[in-house]
PDB file of N, CA and C in Angstrom:
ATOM      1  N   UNK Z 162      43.230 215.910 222.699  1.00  0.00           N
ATOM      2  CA  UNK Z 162      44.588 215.895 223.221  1.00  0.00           C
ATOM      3  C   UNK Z 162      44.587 215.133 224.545  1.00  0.00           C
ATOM      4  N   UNK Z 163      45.750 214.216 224.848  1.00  0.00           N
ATOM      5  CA  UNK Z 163      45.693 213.447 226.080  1.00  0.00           C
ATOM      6  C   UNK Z 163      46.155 214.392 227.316  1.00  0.00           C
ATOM      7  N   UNK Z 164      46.097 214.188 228.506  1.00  0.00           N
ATOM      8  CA  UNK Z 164      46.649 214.476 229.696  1.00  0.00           C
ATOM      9  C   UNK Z 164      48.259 214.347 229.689  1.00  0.00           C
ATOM     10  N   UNK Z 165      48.970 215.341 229.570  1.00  0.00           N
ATOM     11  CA  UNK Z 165      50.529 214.899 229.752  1.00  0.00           C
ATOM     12  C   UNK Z 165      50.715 214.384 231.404  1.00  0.00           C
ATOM     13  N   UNK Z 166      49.844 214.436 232.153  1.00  0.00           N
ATOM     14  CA  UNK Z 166      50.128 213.715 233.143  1.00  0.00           C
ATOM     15  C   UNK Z 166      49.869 211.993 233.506  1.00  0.00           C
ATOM     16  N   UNK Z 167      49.375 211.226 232.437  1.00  0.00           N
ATOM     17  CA  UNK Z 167      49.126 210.101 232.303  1.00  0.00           C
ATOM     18  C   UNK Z 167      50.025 209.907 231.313  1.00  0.00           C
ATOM     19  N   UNK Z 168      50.012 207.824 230.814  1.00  0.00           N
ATOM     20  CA  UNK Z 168      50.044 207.923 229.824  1.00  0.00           C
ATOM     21  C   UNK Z 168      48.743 207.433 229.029  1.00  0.00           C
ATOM     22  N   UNK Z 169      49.158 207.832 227.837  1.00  0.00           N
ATOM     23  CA  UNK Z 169      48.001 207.920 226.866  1.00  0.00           C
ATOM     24  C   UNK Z 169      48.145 206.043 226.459  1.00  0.00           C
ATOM     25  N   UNK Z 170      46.414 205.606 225.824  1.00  0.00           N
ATOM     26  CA  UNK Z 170      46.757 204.618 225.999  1.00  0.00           C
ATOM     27  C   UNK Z 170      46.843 204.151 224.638  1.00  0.00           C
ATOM     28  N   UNK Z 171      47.511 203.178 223.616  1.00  0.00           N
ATOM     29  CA  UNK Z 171      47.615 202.916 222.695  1.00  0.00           C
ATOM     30  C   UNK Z 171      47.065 202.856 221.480  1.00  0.00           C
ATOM     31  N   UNK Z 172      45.627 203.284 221.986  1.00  0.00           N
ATOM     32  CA  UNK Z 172      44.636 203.537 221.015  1.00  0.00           C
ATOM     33  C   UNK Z 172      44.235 205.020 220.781  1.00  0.00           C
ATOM     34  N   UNK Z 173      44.787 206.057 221.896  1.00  0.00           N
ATOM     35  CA  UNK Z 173      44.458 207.432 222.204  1.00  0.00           C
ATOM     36  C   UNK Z 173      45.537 207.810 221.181  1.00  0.00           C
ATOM     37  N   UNK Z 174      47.305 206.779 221.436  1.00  0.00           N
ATOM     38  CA  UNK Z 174      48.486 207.458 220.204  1.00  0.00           C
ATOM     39  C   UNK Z 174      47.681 207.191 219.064  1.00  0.00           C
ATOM     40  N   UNK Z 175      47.863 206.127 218.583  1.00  0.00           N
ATOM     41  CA  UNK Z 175      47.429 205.491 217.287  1.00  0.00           C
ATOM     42  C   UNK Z 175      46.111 206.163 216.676  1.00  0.00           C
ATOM     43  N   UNK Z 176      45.254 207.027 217.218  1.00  0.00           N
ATOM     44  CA  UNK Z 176      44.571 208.234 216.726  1.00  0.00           C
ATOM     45  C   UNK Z 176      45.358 209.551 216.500  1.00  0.00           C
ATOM     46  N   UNK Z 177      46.153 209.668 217.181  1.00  0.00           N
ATOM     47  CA  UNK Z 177      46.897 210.684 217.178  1.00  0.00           C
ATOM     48  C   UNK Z 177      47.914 210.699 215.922  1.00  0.00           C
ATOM     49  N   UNK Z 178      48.454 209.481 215.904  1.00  0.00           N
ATOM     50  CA  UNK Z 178      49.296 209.096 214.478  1.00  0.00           C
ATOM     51  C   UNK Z 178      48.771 209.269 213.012  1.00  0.00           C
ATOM     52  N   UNK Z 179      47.413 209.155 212.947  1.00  0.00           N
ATOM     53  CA  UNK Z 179      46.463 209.005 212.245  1.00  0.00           C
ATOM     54  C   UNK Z 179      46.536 210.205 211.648  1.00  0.00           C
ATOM     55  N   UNK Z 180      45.920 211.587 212.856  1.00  0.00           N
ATOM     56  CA  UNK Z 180      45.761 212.908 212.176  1.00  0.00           C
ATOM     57  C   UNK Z 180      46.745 213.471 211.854  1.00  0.00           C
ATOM     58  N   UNK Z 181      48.484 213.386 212.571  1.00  0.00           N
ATOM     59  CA  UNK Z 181      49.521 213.662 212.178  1.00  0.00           C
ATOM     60  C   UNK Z 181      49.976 213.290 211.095  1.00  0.00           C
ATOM     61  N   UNK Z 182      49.660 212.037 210.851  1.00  0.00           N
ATOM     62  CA  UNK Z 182      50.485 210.906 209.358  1.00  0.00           C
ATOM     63  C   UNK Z 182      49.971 212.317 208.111  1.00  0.00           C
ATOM     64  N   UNK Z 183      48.715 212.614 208.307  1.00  0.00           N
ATOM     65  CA  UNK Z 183      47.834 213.257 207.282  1.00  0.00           C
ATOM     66  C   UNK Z 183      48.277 214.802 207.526  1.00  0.00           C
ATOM     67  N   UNK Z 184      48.584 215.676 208.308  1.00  0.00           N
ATOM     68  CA  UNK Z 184      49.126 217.259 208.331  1.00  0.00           C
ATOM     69  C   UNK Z 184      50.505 216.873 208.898  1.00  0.00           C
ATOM     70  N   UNK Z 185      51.396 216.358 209.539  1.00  0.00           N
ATOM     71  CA  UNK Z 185      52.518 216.663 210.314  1.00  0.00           C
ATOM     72  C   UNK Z 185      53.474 215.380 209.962  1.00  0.00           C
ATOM     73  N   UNK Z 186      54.029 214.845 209.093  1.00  0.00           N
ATOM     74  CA  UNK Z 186      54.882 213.899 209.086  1.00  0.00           C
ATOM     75  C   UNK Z 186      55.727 213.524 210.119  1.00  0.00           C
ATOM     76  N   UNK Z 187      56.367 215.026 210.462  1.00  0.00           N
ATOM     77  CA  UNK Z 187      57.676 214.693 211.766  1.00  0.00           C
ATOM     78  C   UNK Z 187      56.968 214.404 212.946  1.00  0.00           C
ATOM     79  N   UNK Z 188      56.050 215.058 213.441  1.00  0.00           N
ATOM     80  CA  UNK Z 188      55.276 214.541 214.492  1.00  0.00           C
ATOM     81  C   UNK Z 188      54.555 213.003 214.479  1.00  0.00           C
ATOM     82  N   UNK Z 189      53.856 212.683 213.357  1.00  0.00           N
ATOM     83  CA  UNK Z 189      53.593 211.250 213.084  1.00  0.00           C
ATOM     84  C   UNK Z 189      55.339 210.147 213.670  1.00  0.00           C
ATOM     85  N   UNK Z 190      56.216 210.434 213.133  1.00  0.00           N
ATOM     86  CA  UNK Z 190      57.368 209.698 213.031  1.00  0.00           C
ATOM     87  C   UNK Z 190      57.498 209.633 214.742  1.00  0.00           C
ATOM     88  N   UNK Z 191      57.491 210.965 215.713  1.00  0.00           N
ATOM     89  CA  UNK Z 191      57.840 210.780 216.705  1.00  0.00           C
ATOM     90  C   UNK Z 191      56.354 210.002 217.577  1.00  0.00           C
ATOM     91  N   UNK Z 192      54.981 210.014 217.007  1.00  0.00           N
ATOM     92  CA  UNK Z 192      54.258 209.501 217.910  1.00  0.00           C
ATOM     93  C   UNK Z 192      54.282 207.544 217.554  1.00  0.00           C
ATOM     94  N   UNK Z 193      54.844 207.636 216.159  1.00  0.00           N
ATOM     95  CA  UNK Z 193      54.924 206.339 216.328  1.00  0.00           C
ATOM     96  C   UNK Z 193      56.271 205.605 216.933  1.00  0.00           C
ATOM     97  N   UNK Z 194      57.097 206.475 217.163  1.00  0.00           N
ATOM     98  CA  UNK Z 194      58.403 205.943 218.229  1.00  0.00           C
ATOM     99  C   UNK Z 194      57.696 206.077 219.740  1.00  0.00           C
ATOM    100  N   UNK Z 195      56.840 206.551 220.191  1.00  0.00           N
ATOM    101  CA  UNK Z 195      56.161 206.697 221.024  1.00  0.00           C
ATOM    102  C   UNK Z 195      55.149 205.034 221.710  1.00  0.00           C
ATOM    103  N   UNK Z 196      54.505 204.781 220.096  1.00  0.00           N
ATOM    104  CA  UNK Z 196      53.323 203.720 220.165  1.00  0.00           C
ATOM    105  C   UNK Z 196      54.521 202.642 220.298  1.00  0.00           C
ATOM    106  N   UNK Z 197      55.963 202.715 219.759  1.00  0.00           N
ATOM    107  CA  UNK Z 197      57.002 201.286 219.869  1.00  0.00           C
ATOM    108  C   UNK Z 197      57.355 201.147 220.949  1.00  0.00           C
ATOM    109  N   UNK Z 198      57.265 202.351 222.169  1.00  0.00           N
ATOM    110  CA  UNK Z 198      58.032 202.067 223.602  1.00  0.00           C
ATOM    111  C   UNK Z 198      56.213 201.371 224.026  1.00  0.00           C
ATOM    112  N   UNK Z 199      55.020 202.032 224.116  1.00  0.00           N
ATOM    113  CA  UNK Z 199      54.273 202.092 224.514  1.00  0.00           C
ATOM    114  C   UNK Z 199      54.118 200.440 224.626  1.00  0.00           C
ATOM    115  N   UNK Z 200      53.982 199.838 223.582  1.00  0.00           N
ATOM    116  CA  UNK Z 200      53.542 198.806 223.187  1.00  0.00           C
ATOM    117  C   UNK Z 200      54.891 197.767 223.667  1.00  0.00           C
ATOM    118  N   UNK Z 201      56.101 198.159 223.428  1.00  0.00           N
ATOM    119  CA  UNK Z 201      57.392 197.636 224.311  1.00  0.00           C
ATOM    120  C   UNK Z 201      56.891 197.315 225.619  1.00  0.00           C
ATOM    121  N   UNK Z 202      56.584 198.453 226.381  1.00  0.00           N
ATOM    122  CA  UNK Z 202      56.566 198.694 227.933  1.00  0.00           C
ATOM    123  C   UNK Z 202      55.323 198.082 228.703  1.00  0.00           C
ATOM    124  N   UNK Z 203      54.299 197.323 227.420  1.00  0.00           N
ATOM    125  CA  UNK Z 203      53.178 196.449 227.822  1.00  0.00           C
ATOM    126  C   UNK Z 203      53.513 194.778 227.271  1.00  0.00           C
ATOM    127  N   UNK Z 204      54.822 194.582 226.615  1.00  0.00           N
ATOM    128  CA  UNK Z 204      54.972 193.412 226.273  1.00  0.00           C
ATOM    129  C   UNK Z 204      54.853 193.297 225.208  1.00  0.00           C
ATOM    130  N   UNK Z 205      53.502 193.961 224.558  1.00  0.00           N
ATOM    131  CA  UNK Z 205      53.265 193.220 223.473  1.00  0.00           C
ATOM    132  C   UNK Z 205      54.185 193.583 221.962  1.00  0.00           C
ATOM    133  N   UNK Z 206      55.698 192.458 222.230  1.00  0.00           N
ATOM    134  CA  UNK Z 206      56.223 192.765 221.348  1.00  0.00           C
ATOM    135  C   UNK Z 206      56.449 192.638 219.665  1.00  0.00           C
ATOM    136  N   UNK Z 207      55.063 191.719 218.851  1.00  0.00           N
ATOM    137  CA  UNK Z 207      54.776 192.240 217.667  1.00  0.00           C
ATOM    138  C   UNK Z 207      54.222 193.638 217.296  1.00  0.00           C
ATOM    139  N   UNK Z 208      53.812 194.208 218.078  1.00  0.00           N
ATOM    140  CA  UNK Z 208      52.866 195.412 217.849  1.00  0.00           C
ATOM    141  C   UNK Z 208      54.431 196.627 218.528  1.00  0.00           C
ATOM    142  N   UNK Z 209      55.147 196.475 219.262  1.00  0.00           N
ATOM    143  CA  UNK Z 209      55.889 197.157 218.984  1.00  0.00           C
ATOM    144  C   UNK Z 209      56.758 197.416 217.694  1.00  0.00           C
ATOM    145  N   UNK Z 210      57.507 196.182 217.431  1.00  0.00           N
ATOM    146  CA  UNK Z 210      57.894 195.723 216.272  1.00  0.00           C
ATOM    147  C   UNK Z 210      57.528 196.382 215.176  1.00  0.00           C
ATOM    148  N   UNK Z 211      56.114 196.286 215.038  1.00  0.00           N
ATOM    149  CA  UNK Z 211      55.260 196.899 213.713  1.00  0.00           C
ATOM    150  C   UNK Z 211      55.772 198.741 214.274  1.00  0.00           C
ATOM    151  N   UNK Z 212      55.687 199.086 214.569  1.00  0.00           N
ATOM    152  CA  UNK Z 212      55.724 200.562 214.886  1.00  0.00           C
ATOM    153  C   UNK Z 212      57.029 201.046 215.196  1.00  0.00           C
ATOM    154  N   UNK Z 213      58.244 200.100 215.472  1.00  0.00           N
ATOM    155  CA  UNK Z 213      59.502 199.926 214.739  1.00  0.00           C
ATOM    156  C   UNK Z 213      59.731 200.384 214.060  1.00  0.00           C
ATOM    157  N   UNK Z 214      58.953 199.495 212.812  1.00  0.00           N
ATOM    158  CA  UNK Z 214      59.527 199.645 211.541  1.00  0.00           C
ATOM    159  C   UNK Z 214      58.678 200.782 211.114  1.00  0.00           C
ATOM    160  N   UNK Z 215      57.334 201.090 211.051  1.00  0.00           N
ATOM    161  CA  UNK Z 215      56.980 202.043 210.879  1.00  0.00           C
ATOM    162  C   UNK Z 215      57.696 203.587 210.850  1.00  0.00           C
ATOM    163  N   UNK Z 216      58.298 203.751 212.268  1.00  0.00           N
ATOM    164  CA  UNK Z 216      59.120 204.867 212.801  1.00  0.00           C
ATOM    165  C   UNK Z 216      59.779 204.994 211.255  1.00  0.00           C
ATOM    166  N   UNK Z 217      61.151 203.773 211.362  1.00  0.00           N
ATOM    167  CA  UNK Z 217      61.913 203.599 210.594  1.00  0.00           C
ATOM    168  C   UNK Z 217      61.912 204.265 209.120  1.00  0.00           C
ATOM    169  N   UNK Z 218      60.214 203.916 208.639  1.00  0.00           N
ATOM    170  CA  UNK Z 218      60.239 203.382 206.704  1.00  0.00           C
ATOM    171  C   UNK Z 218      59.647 205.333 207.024  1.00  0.00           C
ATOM    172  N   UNK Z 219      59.010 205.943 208.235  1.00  0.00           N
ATOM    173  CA  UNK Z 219      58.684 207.400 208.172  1.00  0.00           C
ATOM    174  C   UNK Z 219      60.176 208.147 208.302  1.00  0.00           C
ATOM    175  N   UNK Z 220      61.407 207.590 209.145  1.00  0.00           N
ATOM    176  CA  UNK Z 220      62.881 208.547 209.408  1.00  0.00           C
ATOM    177  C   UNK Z 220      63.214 208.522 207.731  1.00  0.00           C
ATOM    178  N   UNK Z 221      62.758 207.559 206.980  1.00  0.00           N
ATOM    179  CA  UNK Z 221      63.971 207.421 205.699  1.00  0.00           C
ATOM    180  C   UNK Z 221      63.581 208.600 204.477  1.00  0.00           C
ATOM    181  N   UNK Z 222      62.081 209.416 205.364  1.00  0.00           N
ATOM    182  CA  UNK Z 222      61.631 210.312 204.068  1.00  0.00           C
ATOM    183  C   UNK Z 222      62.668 211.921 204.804  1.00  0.00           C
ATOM    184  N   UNK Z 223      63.028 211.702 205.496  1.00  0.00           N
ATOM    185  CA  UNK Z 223      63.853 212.944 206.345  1.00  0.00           C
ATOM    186  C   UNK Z 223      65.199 212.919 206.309  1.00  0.00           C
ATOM    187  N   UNK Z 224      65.573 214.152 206.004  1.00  0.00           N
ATOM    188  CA  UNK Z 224      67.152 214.270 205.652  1.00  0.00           C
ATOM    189  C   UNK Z 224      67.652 214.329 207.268  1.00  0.00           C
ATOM    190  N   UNK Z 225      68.841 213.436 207.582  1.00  0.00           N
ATOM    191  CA  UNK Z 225      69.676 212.961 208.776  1.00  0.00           C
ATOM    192  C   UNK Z 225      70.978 213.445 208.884  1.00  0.00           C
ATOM    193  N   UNK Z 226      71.258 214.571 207.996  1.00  0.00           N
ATOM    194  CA  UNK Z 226      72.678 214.425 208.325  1.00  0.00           C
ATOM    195  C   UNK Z 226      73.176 215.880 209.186  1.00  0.00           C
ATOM    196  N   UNK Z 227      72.173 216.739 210.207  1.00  0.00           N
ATOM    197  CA  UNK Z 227      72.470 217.430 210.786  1.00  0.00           C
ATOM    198  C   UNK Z 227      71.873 217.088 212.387  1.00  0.00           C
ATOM    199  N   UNK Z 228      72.556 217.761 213.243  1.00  0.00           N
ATOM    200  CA  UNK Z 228      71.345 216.894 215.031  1.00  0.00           C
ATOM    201  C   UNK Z 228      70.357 218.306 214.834  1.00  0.00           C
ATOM    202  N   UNK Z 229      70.150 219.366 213.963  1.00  0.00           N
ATOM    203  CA  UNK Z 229      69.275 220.527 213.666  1.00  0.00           C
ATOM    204  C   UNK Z 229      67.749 219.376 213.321  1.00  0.00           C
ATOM    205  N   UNK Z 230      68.065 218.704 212.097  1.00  0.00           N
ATOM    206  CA  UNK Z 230      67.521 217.635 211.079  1.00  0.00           C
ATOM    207  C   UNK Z 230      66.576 216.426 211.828  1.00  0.00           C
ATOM    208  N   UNK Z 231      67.387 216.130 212.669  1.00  0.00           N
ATOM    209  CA  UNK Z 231      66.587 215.233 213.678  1.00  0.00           C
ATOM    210  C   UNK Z 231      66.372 215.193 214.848  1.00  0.00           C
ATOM    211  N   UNK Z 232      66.530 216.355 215.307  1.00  0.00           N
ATOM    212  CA  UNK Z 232      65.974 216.908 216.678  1.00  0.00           C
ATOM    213  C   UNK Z 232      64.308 216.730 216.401  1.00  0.00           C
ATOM    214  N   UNK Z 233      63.938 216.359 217.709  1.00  0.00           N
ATOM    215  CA  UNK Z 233      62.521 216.307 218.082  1.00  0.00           C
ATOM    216  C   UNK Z 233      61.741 217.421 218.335  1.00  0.00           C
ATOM    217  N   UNK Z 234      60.776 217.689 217.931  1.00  0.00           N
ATOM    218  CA  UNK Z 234      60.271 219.005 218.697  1.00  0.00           C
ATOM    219  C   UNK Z 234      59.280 219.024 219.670  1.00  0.00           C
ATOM    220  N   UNK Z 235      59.290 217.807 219.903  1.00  0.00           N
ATOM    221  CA  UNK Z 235      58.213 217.324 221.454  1.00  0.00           C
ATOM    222  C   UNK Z 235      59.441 217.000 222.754  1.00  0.00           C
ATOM    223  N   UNK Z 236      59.271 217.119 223.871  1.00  0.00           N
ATOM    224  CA  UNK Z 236      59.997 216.051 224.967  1.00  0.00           C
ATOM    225  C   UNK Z 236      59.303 215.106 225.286  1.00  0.00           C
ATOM    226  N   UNK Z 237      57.512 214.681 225.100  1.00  0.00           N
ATOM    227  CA  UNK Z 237      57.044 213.857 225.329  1.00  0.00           C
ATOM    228  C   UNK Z 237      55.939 213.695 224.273  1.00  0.00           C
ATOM    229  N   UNK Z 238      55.509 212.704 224.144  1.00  0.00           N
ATOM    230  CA  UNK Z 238      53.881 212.073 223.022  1.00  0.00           C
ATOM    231  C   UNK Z 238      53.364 211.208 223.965  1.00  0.00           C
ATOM    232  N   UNK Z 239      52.374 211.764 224.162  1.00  0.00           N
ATOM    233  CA  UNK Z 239      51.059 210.930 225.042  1.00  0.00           C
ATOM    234  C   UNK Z 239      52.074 210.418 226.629  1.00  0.00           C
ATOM    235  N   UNK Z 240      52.763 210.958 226.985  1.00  0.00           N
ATOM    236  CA  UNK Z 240      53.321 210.646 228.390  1.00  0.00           C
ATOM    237  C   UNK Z 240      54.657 210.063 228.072  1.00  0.00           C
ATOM    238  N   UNK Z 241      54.542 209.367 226.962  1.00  0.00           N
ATOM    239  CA  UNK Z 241      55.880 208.650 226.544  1.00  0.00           C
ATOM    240  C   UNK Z 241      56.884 210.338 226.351  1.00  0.00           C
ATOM    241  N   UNK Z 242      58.328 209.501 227.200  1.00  0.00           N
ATOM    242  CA  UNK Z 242      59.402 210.694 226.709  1.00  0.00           C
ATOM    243  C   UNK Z 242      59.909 210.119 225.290  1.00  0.00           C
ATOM    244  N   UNK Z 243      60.303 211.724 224.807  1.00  0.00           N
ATOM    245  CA  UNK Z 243      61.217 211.463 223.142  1.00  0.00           C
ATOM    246  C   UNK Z 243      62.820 211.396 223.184  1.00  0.00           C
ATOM    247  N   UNK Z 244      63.821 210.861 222.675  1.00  0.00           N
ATOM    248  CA  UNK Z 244      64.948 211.300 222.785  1.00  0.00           C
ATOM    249  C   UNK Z 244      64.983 212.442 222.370  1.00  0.00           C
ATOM    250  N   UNK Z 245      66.268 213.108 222.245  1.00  0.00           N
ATOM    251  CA  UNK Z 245      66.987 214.276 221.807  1.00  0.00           C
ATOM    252  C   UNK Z 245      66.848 214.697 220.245  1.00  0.00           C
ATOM    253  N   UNK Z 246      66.928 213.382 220.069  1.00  0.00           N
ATOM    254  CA  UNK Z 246      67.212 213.666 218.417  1.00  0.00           C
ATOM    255  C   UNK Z 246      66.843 211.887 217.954  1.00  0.00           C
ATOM    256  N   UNK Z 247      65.864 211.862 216.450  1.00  0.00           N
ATOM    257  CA  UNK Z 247      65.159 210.676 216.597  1.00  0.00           C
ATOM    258  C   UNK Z 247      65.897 210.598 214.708  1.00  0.00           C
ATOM    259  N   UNK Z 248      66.793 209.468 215.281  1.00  0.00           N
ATOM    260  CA  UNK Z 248      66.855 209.102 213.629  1.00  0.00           C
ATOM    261  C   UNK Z 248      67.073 207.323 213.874  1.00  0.00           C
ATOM    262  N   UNK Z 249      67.487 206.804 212.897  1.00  0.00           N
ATOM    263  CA  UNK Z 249      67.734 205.336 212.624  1.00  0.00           C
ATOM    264  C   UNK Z 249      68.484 204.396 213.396  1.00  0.00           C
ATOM    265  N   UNK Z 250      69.315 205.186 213.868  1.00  0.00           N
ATOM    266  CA  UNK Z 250      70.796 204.395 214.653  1.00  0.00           C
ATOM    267  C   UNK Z 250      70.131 204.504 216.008  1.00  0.00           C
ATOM    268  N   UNK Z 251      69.236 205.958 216.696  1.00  0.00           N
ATOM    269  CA  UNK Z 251      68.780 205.643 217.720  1.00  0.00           C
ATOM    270  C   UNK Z 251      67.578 204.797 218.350  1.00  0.00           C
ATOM    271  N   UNK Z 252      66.985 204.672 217.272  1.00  0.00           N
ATOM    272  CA  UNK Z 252      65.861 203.461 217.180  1.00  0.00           C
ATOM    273  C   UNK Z 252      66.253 202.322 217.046  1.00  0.00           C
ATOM    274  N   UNK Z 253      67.401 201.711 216.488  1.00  0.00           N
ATOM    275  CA  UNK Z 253      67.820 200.972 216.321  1.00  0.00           C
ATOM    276  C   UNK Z 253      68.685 200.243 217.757  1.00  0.00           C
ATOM    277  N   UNK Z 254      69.220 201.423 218.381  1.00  0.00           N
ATOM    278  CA  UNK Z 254      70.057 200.956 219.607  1.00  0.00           C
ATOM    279  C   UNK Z 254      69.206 201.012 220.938  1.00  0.00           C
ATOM    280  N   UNK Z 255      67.796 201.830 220.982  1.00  0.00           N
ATOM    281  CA  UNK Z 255      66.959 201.782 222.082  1.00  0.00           C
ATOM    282  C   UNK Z 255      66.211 200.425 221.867  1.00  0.00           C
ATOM    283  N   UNK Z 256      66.082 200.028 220.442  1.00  0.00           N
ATOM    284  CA  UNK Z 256      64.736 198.705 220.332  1.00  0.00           C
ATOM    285  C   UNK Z 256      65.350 197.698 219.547  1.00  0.00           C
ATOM    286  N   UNK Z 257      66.829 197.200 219.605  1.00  0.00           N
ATOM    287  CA  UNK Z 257      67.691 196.165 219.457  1.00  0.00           C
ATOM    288  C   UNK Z 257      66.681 195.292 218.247  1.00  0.00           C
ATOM    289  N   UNK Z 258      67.262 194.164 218.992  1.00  0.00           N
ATOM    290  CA  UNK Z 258      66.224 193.496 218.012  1.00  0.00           C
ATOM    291  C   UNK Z 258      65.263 193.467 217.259  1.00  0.00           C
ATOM    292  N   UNK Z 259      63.966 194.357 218.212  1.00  0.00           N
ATOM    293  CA  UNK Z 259      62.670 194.656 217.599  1.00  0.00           C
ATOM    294  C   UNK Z 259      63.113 195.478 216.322  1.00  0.00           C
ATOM    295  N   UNK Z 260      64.137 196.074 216.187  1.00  0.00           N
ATOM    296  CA  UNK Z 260      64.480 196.660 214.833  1.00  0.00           C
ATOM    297  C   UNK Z 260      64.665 196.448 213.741  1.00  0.00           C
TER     298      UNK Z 260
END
């Protein structure tokens, strides 16, 4: 587990995504909205991009039509903060283009 007082560094999430993808789906979905700011907030914007869409193709296995449904149950992954509630339209309007 990382330090919530740092942030974690892109290779510390992307392990973390790993063991979640495999026991925790919803948590996977929010650490890879996590690895898209992470990787945003260092530039490197193909590798955000990729984890974009990732987020994305993981929100479409989750039913969206309550804020119960897509509420987060973290406030932060690896130092990165989460929104309120993580579905399509808000990924879409935090990472514009990259979307």
């Amino acid at each position: 587990m990382t330090n919530q007082t740092r942030l974690a560094s892109t290779g510390e999430l992307e392990s973390i995504f790993q063991r979640e993808l495999a026991t925790d789906r919803w948590a996977a979905t929010e650490t890879a909205y996590a690895l898209a700011v992470r990787h945003r907030d260092l530039g490197d914007w193909p590798a955000s991009r990729e984890w974009v869409e990732q987020c994305l193709r993981l929100l479409e296995g989750f039913p969206g039509e309550t804020e119960e449904q897509v509420a987060t149950t973290r406030m932060s992954v690896g130092g990165v903060s989460l929104p309120t509630y993580l579905h399509a339209g808000v990924v879409e309007a935090r990472f514009g283009d990259l979307s």
